[in-house]
PDB file of C-alpha atoms in Angstrom:
ATOM      1  CA  UNK A   1     -75.612 -28.551 -76.993  1.00 89.00           C
ATOM      2  CA  UNK A   2     -76.548 -30.791 -74.378  1.00 94.00           C
ATOM      3  CA  UNK A   3     -79.700 -33.041 -73.686  1.00 97.00           C
ATOM      4  CA  UNK A   4     -81.051 -34.189 -70.459  1.00 97.00           C
ATOM      5  CA  UNK A   5     -83.712 -36.619 -69.986  1.00 97.00           C
ATOM      6  CA  UNK A   6     -84.863 -37.425 -66.332  1.00 97.00           C
ATOM      7  CA  UNK A   7     -86.963 -40.188 -65.264  1.00 97.00           C
ATOM      8  CA  UNK A   8     -87.721 -42.216 -62.273  1.00 97.00           C
ATOM      9  CA  UNK A   9     -90.011 -39.917 -60.432  1.00 97.00           C
ATOM     10  CA  UNK A  10     -93.301 -40.752 -59.212  1.00 97.00           C
ATOM     11  CA  UNK A  11     -95.833 -41.414 -56.049  1.00 98.00           C
ATOM     12  CA  UNK A  12     -94.200 -42.982 -52.893  1.00 98.00           C
ATOM     13  CA  UNK A  13     -95.008 -42.915 -49.147  1.00 98.00           C
ATOM     14  CA  UNK A  14     -93.185 -41.324 -46.589  1.00 98.00           C
ATOM     15  CA  UNK A  15     -90.417 -43.454 -45.830  1.00 98.00           C
ATOM     16  CA  UNK A  16     -89.637 -45.072 -49.310  1.00 98.00           C
ATOM     17  CA  UNK A  17     -86.911 -44.424 -51.816  1.00 98.00           C
ATOM     18  CA  UNK A  18     -86.849 -43.563 -55.598  1.00 98.00           C
ATOM     19  CA  UNK A  19     -84.047 -43.544 -57.635  1.00 98.00           C
ATOM     20  CA  UNK A  20     -84.045 -40.699 -60.256  1.00 98.00           C
ATOM     21  CA  UNK A  21     -81.818 -40.753 -63.499  1.00 98.00           C
ATOM     22  CA  UNK A  22     -80.274 -38.099 -65.813  1.00 98.00           C
ATOM     23  CA  UNK A  23     -79.700 -39.547 -69.145  1.00 97.00           C
ATOM     24  CA  UNK A  24     -77.236 -37.146 -70.890  1.00 96.00           C
ATOM     25  CA  UNK A  25     -76.676 -36.808 -74.869  1.00 96.00           C
ATOM     26  CA  UNK A  26     -72.981 -36.596 -74.152  1.00 92.00           C
ATOM     27  CA  UNK A  27     -70.177 -37.907 -72.369  1.00 90.00           C
ATOM     28  CA  UNK A  28     -70.461 -36.934 -68.709  1.00 88.00           C
ATOM     29  CA  UNK A  29     -66.629 -36.398 -68.638  1.00 86.00           C
ATOM     30  CA  UNK A  30     -67.181 -33.138 -70.862  1.00 88.00           C
ATOM     31  CA  UNK A  31     -69.434 -31.707 -68.427  1.00 94.00           C
ATOM     32  CA  UNK A  32     -67.863 -29.387 -65.440  1.00 95.00           C
ATOM     33  CA  UNK A  33     -70.743 -29.859 -63.008  1.00 97.00           C
ATOM     34  CA  UNK A  34     -74.076 -32.145 -63.066  1.00 97.00           C
ATOM     35  CA  UNK A  35     -76.610 -30.925 -60.451  1.00 97.00           C
ATOM     36  CA  UNK A  36     -80.111 -32.052 -59.513  1.00 98.00           C
ATOM     37  CA  UNK A  37     -82.299 -29.232 -58.277  1.00 98.00           C
ATOM     38  CA  UNK A  38     -85.833 -29.487 -57.209  1.00 98.00           C
ATOM     39  CA  UNK A  39     -88.646 -27.122 -57.183  1.00 97.00           C
ATOM     40  CA  UNK A  40     -91.696 -26.845 -55.075  1.00 95.00           C
ATOM     41  CA  UNK A  41     -94.837 -24.958 -55.548  1.00 90.00           C
ATOM     42  CA  UNK A  42     -94.433 -21.793 -54.006  1.00 92.00           C
ATOM     43  CA  UNK A  43     -90.900 -22.169 -52.601  1.00 94.00           C
ATOM     44  CA  UNK A  44     -87.514 -21.475 -54.582  1.00 95.00           C
ATOM     45  CA  UNK A  45     -85.536 -23.694 -55.965  1.00 96.00           C
ATOM     46  CA  UNK A  46     -83.198 -25.712 -54.240  1.00 97.00           C
ATOM     47  CA  UNK A  47     -79.697 -27.260 -55.130  1.00 98.00           C
ATOM     48  CA  UNK A  48     -80.013 -30.891 -53.791  1.00 98.00           C
ATOM     49  CA  UNK A  49     -77.017 -32.419 -54.961  1.00 98.00           C
ATOM     50  CA  UNK A  50     -74.181 -32.014 -57.668  1.00 98.00           C
ATOM     51  CA  UNK A  51     -71.072 -33.958 -58.826  1.00 97.00           C
ATOM     52  CA  UNK A  52     -68.166 -32.802 -60.732  1.00 94.00           C
ATOM     53  CA  UNK A  53     -66.351 -34.123 -63.759  1.00 90.00           C
ATOM     54  CA  UNK A  54     -63.807 -35.125 -61.289  1.00 90.00           C
ATOM     55  CA  UNK A  55     -66.419 -37.135 -59.403  1.00 91.00           C
ATOM     56  CA  UNK A  56     -66.727 -34.846 -56.301  1.00 95.00           C
ATOM     57  CA  UNK A  57     -70.119 -34.899 -54.623  1.00 96.00           C
ATOM     58  CA  UNK A  58     -72.047 -32.431 -52.691  1.00 97.00           C
ATOM     59  CA  UNK A  59     -75.470 -32.496 -51.314  1.00 98.00           C
ATOM     60  CA  UNK A  60     -77.721 -30.045 -49.488  1.00 97.00           C
ATOM     61  CA  UNK A  61     -77.829 -30.376 -45.846  1.00 97.00           C
ATOM     62  CA  UNK A  62     -81.691 -30.957 -46.044  1.00 95.00           C
ATOM     63  CA  UNK A  63     -81.047 -34.405 -47.760  1.00 97.00           C
ATOM     64  CA  UNK A  64     -77.843 -35.210 -46.379  1.00 97.00           C
ATOM     65  CA  UNK A  65     -77.883 -39.006 -45.022  1.00 97.00           C
ATOM     66  CA  UNK A  66     -80.665 -39.597 -47.446  1.00 98.00           C
ATOM     67  CA  UNK A  67     -79.805 -38.844 -50.822  1.00 98.00           C
ATOM     68  CA  UNK A  68     -76.948 -39.856 -52.836  1.00 98.00           C
ATOM     69  CA  UNK A  69     -75.884 -38.457 -56.472  1.00 98.00           C
ATOM     70  CA  UNK A  70     -73.635 -40.765 -58.399  1.00 97.00           C
ATOM     71  CA  UNK A  71     -72.951 -41.492 -62.189  1.00 96.00           C
ATOM     72  CA  UNK A  72     -72.382 -44.046 -64.440  1.00 95.00           C
ATOM     73  CA  UNK A  73     -69.657 -43.256 -67.136  1.00 92.00           C
ATOM     74  CA  UNK A  74     -70.397 -45.990 -69.235  1.00 94.00           C
ATOM     75  CA  UNK A  75     -74.226 -44.950 -69.517  1.00 95.00           C
ATOM     76  CA  UNK A  76     -73.702 -41.189 -69.460  1.00 96.00           C
ATOM     77  CA  UNK A  77     -76.162 -41.342 -66.671  1.00 97.00           C
ATOM     78  CA  UNK A  78     -76.277 -39.655 -63.249  1.00 97.00           C
ATOM     79  CA  UNK A  79     -78.474 -40.603 -60.584  1.00 98.00           C
ATOM     80  CA  UNK A  80     -80.182 -39.377 -57.438  1.00 98.00           C
ATOM     81  CA  UNK A  81     -81.020 -42.042 -54.996  1.00 98.00           C
ATOM     82  CA  UNK A  82     -83.404 -40.553 -52.617  1.00 98.00           C
ATOM     83  CA  UNK A  83     -84.276 -42.799 -49.315  1.00 98.00           C
ATOM     84  CA  UNK A  84     -86.260 -42.114 -46.392  1.00 98.00           C
ATOM     85  CA  UNK A  85     -88.261 -39.574 -48.492  1.00 98.00           C
ATOM     86  CA  UNK A  86     -90.716 -36.889 -46.654  1.00 97.00           C
ATOM     87  CA  UNK A  87     -93.690 -35.498 -47.642  1.00 96.00           C
ATOM     88  CA  UNK A  88     -91.305 -32.334 -47.909  1.00 96.00           C
ATOM     89  CA  UNK A  89     -89.037 -33.778 -50.600  1.00 97.00           C
ATOM     90  CA  UNK A  90     -92.235 -33.057 -53.133  1.00 97.00           C
ATOM     91  CA  UNK A  91     -91.398 -31.381 -55.753  1.00 98.00           C
ATOM     92  CA  UNK A  92     -90.338 -31.637 -59.672  1.00 98.00           C
ATOM     93  CA  UNK A  93     -86.877 -32.452 -59.561  1.00 98.00           C
ATOM     94  CA  UNK A  94     -84.618 -30.936 -62.448  1.00 98.00           C
ATOM     95  CA  UNK A  95     -81.235 -32.375 -63.954  1.00 98.00           C
ATOM     96  CA  UNK A  96     -78.653 -29.469 -65.294  1.00 98.00           C
ATOM     97  CA  UNK A  97     -75.524 -29.562 -66.649  1.00 97.00           C
ATOM     98  CA  UNK A  98     -72.613 -26.801 -66.357  1.00 96.00           C
ATOM     99  CA  UNK A  99     -70.415 -27.029 -69.350  1.00 96.00           C
ATOM    100  CA  UNK A 100     -68.114 -23.475 -69.175  1.00 94.00           C
ATOM    101  CA  UNK A 101     -70.770 -20.638 -68.826  1.00 95.00           C
ATOM    102  CA  UNK A 102     -73.718 -22.667 -70.166  1.00 96.00           C
ATOM    103  CA  UNK A 103     -76.082 -24.390 -68.096  1.00 96.00           C
ATOM    104  CA  UNK A 104     -78.411 -26.792 -69.901  1.00 97.00           C
ATOM    105  CA  UNK A 105     -81.522 -28.316 -67.932  1.00 97.00           C
ATOM    106  CA  UNK A 106     -83.975 -31.260 -68.403  1.00 97.00           C
ATOM    107  CA  UNK A 107     -87.611 -30.969 -68.441  1.00 96.00           C
ATOM    108  CA  UNK A 108     -87.780 -32.545 -64.908  1.00 97.00           C
ATOM    109  CA  UNK A 109     -89.715 -35.273 -63.380  1.00 97.00           C
ATOM    110  CA  UNK A 110     -92.403 -35.128 -60.567  1.00 98.00           C
ATOM    111  CA  UNK A 111     -91.779 -36.682 -57.122  1.00 98.00           C
ATOM    112  CA  UNK A 112     -94.748 -37.034 -55.019  1.00 98.00           C
ATOM    113  CA  UNK A 113     -94.195 -38.316 -51.099  1.00 98.00           C
ATOM    114  CA  UNK A 114     -97.510 -39.053 -49.166  1.00 97.00           C
ATOM    115  CA  UNK A 115     -97.594 -39.084 -45.609  1.00 93.00           C
TER     116      UNK A 115
END
């Protein structure tokens, strides 16, 4: 079992920044992949960024150059640094963990970007 707790969401003006955190209940070295997804009303869930157990990262083209995924191994926490936010980034951001064939997810944190 893996428990995930996201935090750091909120309301920000366009052009601003937020850093989301995902606290993991076990060593992140034991996690195959940690992902950040987002879900906006009326839109499909979108994979925003991912980081593997080996530290390889990837971000979606829609956020490349603005968002960065990273982790703190000692704190078992994964971060999503979001800069130059746009109104279209408004969504619930959800952290997931893949372990083998299982995927765990957190409750999500709301990010709202005003124009």
